[in-house]
PDB file of C-alpha atoms in Angstrom:
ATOM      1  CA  UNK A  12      68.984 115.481 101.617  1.00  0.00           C
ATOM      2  CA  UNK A  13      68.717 114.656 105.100  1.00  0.00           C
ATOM      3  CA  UNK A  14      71.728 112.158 106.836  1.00  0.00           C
ATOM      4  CA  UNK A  15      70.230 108.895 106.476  1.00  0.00           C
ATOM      5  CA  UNK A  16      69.167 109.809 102.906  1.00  0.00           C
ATOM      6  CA  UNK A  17      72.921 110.546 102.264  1.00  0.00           C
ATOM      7  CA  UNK A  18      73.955 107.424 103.989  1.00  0.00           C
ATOM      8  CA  UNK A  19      71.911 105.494 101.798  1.00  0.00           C
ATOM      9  CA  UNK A  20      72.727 106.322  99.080  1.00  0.00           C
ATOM     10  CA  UNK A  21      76.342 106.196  99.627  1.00  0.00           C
ATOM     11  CA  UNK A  22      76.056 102.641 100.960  1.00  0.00           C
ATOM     12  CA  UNK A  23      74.076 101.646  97.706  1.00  0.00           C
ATOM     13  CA  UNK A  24      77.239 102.341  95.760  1.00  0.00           C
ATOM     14  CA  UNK A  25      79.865 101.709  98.248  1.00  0.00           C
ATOM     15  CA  UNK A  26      80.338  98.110  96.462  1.00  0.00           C
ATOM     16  CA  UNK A  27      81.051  99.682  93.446  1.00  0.00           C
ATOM     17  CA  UNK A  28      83.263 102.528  94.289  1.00  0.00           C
ATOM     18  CA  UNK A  29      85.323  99.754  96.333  1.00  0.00           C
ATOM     19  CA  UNK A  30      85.519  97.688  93.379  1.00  0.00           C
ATOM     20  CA  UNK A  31      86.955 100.394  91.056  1.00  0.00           C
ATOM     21  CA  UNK A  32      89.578 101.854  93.639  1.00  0.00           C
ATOM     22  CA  UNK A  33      90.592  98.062  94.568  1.00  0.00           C
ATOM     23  CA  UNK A  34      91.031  97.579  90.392  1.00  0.00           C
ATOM     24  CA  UNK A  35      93.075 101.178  91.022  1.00  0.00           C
ATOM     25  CA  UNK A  36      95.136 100.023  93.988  1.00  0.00           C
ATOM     26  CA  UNK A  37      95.537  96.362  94.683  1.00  0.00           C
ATOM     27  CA  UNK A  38      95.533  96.536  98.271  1.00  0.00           C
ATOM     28  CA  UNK A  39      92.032  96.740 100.747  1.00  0.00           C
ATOM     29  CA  UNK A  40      93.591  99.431 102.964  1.00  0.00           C
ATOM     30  CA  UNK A  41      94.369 101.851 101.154  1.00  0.00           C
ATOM     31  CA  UNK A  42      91.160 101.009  99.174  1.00  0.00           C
ATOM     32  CA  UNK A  43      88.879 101.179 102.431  1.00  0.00           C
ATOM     33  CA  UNK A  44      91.124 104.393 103.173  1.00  0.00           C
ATOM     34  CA  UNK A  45      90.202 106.184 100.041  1.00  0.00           C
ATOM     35  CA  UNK A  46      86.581 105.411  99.837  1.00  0.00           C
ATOM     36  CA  UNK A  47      86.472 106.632 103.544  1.00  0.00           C
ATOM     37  CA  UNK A  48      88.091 110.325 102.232  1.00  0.00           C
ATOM     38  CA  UNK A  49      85.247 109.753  99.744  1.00  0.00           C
ATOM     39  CA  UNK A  50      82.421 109.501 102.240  1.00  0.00           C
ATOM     40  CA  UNK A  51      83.923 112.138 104.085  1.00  0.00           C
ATOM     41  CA  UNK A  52      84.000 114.487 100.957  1.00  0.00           C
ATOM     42  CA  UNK A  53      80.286 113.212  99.897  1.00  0.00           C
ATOM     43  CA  UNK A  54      79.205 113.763 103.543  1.00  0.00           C
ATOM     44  CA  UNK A  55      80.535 117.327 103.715  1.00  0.00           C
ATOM     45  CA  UNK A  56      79.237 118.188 100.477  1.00  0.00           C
ATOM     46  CA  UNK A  57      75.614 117.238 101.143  1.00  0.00           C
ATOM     47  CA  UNK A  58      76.114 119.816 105.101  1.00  0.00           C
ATOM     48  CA  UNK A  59      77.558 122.736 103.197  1.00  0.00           C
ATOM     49  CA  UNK A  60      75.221 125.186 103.244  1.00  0.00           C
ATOM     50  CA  UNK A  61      76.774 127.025  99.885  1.00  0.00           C
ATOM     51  CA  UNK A  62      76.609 123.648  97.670  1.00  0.00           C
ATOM     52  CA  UNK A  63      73.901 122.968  95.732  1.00  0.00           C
ATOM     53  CA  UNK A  64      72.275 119.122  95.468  1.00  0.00           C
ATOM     54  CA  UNK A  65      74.224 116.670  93.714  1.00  0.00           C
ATOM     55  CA  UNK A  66      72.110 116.090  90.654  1.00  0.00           C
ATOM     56  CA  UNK A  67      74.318 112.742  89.478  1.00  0.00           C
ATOM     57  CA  UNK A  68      75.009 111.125  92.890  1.00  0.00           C
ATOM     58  CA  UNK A  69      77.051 107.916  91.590  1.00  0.00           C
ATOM     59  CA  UNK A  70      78.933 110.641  89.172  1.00  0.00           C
ATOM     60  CA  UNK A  71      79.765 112.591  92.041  1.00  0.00           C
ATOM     61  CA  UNK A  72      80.665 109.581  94.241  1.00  0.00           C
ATOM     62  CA  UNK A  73      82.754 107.769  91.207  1.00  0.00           C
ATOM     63  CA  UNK A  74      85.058 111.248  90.390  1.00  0.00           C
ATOM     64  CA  UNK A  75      85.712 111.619  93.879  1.00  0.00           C
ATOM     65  CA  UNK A  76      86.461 107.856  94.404  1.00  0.00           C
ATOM     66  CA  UNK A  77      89.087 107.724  91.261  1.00  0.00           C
ATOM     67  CA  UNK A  78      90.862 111.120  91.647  1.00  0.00           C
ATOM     68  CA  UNK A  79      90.949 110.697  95.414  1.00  0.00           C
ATOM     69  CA  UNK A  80      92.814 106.892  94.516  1.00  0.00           C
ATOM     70  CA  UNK A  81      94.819 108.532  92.202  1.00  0.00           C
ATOM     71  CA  UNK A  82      96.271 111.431  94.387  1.00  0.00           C
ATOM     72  CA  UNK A  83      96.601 108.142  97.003  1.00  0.00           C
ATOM     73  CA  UNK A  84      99.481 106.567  93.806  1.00  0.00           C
ATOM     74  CA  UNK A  85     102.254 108.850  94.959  1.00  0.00           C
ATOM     75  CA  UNK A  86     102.357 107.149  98.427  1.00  0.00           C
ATOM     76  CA  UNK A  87     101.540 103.895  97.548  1.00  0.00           C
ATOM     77  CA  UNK A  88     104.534 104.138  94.411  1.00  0.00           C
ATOM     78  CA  UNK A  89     106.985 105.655  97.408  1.00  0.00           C
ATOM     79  CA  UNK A  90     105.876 102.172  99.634  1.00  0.00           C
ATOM     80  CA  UNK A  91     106.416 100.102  96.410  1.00  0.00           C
ATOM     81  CA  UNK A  92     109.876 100.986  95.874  1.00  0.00           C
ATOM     82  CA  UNK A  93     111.191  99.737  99.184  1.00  0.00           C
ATOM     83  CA  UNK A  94     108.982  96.468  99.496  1.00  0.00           C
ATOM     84  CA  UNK A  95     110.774  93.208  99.483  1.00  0.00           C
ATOM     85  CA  UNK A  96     110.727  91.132  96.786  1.00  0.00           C
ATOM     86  CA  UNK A  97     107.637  90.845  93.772  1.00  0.00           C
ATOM     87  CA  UNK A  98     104.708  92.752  94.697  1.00  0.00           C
ATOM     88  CA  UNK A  99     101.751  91.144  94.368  1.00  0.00           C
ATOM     89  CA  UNK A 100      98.187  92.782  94.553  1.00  0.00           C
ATOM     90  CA  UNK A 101      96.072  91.817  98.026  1.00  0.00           C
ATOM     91  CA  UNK A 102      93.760  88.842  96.908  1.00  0.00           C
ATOM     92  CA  UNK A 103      89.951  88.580  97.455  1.00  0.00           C
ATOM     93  CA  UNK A 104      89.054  85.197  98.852  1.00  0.00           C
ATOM     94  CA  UNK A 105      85.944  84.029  98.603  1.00  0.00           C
ATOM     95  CA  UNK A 106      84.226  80.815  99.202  1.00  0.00           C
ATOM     96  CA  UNK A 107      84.666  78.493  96.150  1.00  0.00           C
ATOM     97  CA  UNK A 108      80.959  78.348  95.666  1.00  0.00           C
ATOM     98  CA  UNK A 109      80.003  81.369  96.728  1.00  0.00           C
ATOM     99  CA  UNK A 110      79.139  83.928  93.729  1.00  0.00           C
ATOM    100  CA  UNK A 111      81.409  87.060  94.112  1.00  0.00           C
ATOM    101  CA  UNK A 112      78.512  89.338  93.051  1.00  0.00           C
ATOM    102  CA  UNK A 113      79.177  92.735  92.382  1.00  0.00           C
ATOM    103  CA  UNK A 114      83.030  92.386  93.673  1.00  0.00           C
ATOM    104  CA  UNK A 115      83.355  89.889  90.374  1.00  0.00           C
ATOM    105  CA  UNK A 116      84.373  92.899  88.596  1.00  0.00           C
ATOM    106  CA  UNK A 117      87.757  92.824  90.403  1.00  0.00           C
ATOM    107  CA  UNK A 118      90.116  91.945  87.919  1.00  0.00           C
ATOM    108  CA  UNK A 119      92.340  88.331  88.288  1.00  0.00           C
ATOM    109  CA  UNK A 120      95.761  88.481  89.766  1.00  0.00           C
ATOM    110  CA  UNK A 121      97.414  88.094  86.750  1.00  0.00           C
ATOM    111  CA  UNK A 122      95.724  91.007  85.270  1.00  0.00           C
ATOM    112  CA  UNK A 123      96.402  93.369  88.165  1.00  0.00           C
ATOM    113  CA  UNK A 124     100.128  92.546  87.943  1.00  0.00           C
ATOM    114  CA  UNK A 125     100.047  93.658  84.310  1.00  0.00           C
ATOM    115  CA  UNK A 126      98.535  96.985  85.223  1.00  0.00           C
ATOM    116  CA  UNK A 127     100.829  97.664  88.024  1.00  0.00           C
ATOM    117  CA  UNK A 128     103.200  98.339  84.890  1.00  0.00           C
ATOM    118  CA  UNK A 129     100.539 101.254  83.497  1.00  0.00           C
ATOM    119  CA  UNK A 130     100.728 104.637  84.237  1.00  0.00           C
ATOM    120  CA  UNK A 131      98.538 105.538  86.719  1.00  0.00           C
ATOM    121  CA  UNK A 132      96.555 108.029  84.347  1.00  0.00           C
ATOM    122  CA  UNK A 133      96.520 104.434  82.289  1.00  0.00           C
ATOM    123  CA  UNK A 134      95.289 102.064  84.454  1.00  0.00           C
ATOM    124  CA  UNK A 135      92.801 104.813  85.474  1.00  0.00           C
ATOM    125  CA  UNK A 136      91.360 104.896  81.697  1.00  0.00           C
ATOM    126  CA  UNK A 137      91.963 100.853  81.420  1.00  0.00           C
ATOM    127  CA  UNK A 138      89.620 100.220  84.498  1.00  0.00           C
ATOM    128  CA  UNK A 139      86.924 102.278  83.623  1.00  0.00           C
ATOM    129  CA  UNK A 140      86.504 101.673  80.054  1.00  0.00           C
ATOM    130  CA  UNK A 141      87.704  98.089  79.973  1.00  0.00           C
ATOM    131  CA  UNK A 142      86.211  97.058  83.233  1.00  0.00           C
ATOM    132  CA  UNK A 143      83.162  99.257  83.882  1.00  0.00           C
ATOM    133  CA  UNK A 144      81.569 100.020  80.667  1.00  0.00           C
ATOM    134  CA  UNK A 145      82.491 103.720  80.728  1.00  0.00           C
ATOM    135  CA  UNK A 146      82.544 105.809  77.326  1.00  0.00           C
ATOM    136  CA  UNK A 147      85.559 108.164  76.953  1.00  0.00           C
ATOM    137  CA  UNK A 148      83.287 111.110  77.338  1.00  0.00           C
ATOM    138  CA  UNK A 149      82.432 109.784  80.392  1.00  0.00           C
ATOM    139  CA  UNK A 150      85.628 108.869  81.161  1.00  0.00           C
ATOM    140  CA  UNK A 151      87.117 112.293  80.528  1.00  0.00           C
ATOM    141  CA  UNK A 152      84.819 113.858  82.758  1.00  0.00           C
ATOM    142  CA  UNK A 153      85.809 112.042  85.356  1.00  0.00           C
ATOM    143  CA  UNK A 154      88.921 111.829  85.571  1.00  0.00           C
ATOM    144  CA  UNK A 155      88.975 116.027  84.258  1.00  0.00           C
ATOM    145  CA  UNK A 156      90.744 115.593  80.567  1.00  0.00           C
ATOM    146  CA  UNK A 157      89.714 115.585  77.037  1.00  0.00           C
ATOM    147  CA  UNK A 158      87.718 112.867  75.133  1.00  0.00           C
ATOM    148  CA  UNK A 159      90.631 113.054  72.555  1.00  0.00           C
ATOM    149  CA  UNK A 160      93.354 112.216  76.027  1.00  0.00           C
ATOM    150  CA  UNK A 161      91.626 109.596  77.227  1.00  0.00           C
ATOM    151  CA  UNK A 162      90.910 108.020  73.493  1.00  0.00           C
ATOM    152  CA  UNK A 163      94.786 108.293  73.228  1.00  0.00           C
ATOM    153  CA  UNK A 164      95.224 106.757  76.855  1.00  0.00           C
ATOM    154  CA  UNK A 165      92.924 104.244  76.188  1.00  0.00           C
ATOM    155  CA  UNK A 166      94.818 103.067  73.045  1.00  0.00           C
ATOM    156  CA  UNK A 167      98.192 103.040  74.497  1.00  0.00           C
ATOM    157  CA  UNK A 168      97.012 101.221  77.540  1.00  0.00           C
ATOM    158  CA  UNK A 169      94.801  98.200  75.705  1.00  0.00           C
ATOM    159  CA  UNK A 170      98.291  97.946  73.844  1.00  0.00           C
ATOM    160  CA  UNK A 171     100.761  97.577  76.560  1.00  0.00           C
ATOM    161  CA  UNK A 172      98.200  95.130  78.532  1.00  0.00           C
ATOM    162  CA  UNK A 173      97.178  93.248  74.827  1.00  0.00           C
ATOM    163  CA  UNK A 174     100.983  92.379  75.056  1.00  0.00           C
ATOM    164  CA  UNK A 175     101.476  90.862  78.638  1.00  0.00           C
ATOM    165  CA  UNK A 176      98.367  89.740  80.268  1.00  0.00           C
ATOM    166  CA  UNK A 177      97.803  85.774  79.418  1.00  0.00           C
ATOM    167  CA  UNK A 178      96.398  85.057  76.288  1.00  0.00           C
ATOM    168  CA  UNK A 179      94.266  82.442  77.469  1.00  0.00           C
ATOM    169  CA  UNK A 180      91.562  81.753  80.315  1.00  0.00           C
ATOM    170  CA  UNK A 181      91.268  78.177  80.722  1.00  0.00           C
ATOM    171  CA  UNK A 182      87.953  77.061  82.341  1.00  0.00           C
ATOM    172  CA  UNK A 183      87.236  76.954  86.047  1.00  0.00           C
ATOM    173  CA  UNK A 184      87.021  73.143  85.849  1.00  0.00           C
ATOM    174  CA  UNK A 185      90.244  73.062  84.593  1.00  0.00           C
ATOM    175  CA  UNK A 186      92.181  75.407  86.732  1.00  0.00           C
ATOM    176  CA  UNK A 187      90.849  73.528  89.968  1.00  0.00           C
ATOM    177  CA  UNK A 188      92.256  70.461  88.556  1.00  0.00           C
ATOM    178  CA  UNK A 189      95.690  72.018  87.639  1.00  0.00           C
ATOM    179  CA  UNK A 190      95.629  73.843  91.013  1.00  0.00           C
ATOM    180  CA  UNK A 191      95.159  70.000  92.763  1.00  0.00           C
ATOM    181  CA  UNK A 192      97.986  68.282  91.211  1.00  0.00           C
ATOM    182  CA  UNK A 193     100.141  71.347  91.637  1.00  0.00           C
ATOM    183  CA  UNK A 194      99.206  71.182  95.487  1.00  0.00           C
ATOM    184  CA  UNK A 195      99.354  67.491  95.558  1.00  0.00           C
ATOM    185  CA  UNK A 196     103.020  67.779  93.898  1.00  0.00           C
ATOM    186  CA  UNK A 197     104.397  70.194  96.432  1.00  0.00           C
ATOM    187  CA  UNK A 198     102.821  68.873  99.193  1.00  0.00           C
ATOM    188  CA  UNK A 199     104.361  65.829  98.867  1.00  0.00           C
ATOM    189  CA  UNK A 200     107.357  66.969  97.503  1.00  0.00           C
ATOM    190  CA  UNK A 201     107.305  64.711  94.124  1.00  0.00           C
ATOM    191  CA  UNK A 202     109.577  66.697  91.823  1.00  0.00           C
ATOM    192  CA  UNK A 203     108.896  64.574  89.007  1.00  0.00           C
ATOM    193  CA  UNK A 204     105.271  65.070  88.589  1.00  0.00           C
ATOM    194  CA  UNK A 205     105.623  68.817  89.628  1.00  0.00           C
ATOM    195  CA  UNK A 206     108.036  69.393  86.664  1.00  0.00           C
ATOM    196  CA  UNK A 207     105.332  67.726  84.204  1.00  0.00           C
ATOM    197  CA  UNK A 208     102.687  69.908  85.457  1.00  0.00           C
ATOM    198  CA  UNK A 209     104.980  73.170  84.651  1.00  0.00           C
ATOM    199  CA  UNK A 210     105.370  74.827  81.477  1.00  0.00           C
ATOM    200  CA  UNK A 211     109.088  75.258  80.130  1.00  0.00           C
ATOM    201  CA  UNK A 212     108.967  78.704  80.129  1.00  0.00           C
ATOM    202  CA  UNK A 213     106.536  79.129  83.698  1.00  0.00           C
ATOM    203  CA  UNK A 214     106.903  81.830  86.064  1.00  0.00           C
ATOM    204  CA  UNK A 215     107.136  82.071  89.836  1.00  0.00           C
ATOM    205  CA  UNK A 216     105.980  85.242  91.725  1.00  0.00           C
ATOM    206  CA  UNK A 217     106.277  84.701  95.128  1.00  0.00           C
ATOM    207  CA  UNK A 218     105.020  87.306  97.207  1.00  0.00           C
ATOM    208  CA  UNK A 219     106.337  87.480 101.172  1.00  0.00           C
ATOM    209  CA  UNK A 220     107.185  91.047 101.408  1.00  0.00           C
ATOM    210  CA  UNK A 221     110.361  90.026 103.731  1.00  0.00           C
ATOM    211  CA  UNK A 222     108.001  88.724 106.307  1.00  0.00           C
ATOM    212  CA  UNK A 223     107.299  85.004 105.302  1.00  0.00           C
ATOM    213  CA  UNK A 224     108.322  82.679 102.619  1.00  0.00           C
ATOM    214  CA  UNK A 225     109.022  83.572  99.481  1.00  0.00           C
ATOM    215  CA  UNK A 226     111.484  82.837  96.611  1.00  0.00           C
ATOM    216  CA  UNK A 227     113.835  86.284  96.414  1.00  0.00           C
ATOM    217  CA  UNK A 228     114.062  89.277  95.116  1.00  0.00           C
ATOM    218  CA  UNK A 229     112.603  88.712  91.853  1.00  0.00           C
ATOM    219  CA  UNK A 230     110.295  86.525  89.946  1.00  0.00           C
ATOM    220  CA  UNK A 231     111.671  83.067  89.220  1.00  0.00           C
ATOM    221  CA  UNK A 232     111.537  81.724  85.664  1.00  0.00           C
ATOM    222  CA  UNK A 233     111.772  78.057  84.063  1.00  0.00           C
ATOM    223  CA  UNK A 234     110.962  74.862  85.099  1.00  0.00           C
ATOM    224  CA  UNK A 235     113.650  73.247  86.847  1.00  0.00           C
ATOM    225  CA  UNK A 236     114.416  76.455  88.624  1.00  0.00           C
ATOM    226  CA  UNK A 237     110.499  76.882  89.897  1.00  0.00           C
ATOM    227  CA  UNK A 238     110.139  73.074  90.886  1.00  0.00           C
ATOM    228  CA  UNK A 239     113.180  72.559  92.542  1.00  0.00           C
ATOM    229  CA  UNK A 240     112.263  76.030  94.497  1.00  0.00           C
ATOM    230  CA  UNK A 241     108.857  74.694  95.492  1.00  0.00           C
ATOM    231  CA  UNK A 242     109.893  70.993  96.631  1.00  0.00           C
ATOM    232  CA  UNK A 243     113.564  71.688  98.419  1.00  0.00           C
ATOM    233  CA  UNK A 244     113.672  75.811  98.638  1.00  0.00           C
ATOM    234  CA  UNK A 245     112.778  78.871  99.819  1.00  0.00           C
ATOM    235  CA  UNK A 246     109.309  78.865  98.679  1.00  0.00           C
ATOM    236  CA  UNK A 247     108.495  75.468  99.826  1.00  0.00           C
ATOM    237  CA  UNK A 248     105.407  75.196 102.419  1.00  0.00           C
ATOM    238  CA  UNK A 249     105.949  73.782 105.749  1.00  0.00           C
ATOM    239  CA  UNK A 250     104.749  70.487 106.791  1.00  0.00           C
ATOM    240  CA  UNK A 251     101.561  70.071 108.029  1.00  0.00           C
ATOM    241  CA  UNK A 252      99.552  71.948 105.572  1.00  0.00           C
ATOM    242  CA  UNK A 253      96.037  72.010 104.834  1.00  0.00           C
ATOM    243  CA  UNK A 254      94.348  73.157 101.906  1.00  0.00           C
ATOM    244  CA  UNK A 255      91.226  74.878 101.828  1.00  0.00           C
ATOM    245  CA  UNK A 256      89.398  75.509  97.741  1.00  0.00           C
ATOM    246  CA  UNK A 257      88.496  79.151  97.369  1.00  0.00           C
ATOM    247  CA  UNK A 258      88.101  81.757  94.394  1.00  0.00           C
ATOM    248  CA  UNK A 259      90.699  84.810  94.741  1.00  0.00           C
ATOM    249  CA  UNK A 260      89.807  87.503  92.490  1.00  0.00           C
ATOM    250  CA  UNK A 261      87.128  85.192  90.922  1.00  0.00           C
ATOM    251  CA  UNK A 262      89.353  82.535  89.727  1.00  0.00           C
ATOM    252  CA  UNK A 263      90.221  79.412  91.773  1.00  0.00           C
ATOM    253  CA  UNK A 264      92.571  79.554  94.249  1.00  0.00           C
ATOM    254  CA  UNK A 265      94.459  77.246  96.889  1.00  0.00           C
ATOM    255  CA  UNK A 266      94.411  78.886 100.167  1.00  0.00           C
ATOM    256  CA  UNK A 267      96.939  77.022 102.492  1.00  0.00           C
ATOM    257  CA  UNK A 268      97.051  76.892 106.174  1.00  0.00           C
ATOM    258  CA  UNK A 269      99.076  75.677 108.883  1.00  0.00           C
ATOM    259  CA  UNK A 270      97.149  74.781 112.325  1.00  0.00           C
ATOM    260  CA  UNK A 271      94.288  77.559 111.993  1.00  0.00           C
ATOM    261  CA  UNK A 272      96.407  80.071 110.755  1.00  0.00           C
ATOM    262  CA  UNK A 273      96.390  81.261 106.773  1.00  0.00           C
ATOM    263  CA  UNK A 274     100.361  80.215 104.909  1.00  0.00           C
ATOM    264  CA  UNK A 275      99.396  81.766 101.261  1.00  0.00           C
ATOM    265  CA  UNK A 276      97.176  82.099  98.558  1.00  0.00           C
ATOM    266  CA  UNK A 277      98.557  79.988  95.666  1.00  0.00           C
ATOM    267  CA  UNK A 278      96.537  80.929  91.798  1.00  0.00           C
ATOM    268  CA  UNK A 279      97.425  79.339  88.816  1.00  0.00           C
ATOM    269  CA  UNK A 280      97.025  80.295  84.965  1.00  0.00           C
ATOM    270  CA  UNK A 281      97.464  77.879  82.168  1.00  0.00           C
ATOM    271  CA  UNK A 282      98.624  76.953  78.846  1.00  0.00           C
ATOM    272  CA  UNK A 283      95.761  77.243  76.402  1.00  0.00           C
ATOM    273  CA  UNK A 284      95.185  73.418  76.522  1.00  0.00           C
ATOM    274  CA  UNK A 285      94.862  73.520  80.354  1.00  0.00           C
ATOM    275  CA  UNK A 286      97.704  71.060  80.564  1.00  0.00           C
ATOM    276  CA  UNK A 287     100.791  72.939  81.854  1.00  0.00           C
ATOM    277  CA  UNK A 288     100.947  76.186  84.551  1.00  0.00           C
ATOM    278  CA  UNK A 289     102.356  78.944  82.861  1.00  0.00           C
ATOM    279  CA  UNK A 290     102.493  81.437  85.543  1.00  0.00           C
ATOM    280  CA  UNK A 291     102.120  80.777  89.616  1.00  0.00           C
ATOM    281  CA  UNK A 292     101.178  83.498  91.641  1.00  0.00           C
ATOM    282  CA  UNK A 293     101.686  82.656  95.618  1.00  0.00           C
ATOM    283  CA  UNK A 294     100.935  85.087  98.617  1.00  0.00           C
ATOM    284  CA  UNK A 295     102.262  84.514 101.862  1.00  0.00           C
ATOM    285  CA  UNK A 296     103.033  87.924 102.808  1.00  0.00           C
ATOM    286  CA  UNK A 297     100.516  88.031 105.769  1.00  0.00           C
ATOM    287  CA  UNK A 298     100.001  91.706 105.605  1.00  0.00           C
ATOM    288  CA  UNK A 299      97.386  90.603 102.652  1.00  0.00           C
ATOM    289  CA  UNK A 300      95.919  87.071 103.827  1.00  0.00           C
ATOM    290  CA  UNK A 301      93.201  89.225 105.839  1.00  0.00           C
ATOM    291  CA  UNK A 302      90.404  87.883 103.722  1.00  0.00           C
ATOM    292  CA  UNK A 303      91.953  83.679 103.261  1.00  0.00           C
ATOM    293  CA  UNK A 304      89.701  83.001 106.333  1.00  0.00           C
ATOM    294  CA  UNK A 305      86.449  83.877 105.121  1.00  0.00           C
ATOM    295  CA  UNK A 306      84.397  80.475 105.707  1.00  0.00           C
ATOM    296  CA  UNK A 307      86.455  79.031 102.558  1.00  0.00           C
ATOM    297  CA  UNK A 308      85.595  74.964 101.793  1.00  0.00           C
ATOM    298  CA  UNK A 309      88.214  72.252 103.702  1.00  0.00           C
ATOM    299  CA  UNK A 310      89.819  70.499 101.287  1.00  0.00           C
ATOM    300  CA  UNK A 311      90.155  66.810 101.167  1.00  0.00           C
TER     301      UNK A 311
END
């Protein structure tokens, strides 16, 4: 295989290695880090004189991609432990219209929070058979254990996320409407209609990483607490804010900006009626705002 033939090919599947070791990691540089090690790995491979050709290419280029994330969990747990606040995972923006192609298999927010909570052997299992179609066979092979581990992995994993992730997906209609009022209701600071919008029970993770606003150390839970945080507290935006209609991790998203500069990424899940937020997930740690000005639609 000469270089550009390796090239190619790695380039062909470099959209689908980054959306597996995103699903892995949550963050793009550690994700653009590891599938780097992997081209480095699939470029030495193919110059080694002793090595034989790679009869599977996207095999090879998928085990290398997964174990090489999962070695990357130590460091990333170590960085975890010392960050500010709720960690939230790094959002994709895209353009509201725009279809996410093959990055649509990066899992919502919401989801990626729950699997921050998996092992990493877990999530591993999770992503690949949940998300990607893989058999545990397959599965096993790559990731080096038995069919009869990963079946047990598997199990214990669809489990744990069964019992957290939100039982309901309202439609996208729906969510941009919610995601209106809810801007609408900060912005202009009407506590009132904010506290009708919110569920009794909703939750508040407010992502700043100690480097922009945010509402503590922990999530935030209930109503009153939430609104009153969002109108007259720590997690209220600034004045002067703009609001631009994007998707983040395929669902729609609020991407806020004062001047020309990105303030957070603000997505929403509902009730299963669509009527009430349940759970508000808002970025403004601007460490992971890299992608909230990619050509996104002005709002009105």
């Amino acid at each position: 295989m000469t270089t550009d033939e390796a090239t190619e090919v790695f380039t062909r599947h470099r959209e689908l290695l980054f959306s597996m070791v995103y699903n892995l990691l949550g963050t793009v540089a550690d994700t653009e880090d590891v599938l780097q090690e992997t081209w480095l790995a699939w470029s030495g491979r193919y110059r080694s004189a002793e090595a034989g050709p790679v009869v599977h290419p996207r095999a090879y280029l998928v085990r290398t991609a997964v174990n090489t994330a999962l070695a990357r969990r130590a460091e990333i747990s170590r960085r975890r432990e010392s960050y500010f606040g709720p960690w939230l995972p790094e959002p994709l923006i895209a353009p509201a219209q725009e279809d996410p192609g093959e990055r649509a298999e990066a899992v919502s927010i919401a989801l990626l929070v729950v699997l921050e909570t998996l092992t990493p052997l877990e999530r591993a299992v999770f992503v690949l058979h949940e998300v990607f179609g893989y058999g545990h066979p397959e599965t096993a092979e790559i990731l080096g254990r038995s069919p009869a581990a990963v079946r047990q992995l598997a199990h214990r994993a669809r489990e744990h996320v069964r019992a957290r992730r939100p039982r309901y997906r309202a439609d996208a209609a729906l969510r941009r409407q919610a995601t209106e009022r809810f801007a609408a209701a900060v912005g202009g600071g009407d506590l009132d209609g904010l506290l009708r919008l919110l569920a009794p029970d909703v939750t508040l993770w407010a992502d700043g990483g100690g480097k922009a606003t945010a509402a503590g150390p922990r999530p935030v839970r209930g109503r009153g607490q939430v609104a009153r945080l969002l109108v007259g507290g720590s997690a209220r935006a600034p004045q002067g804010i703009r609001v631009r209609w994007a998707t983040a991790n395929g669902d729609p998203s609020a991407v806020l900006f004062v001047g020309e500069a990105p303030f957070a990424v603000l997505v929403l899940d509902l009730s299963a009626d669509g009527e009430q937020v349940t759970d508000i997930y808002f970025v403004t740690n601007p460490d992971k705002l890299g992608s909230a000005n990619s050509g996104v639609a002005e709002g009105n």
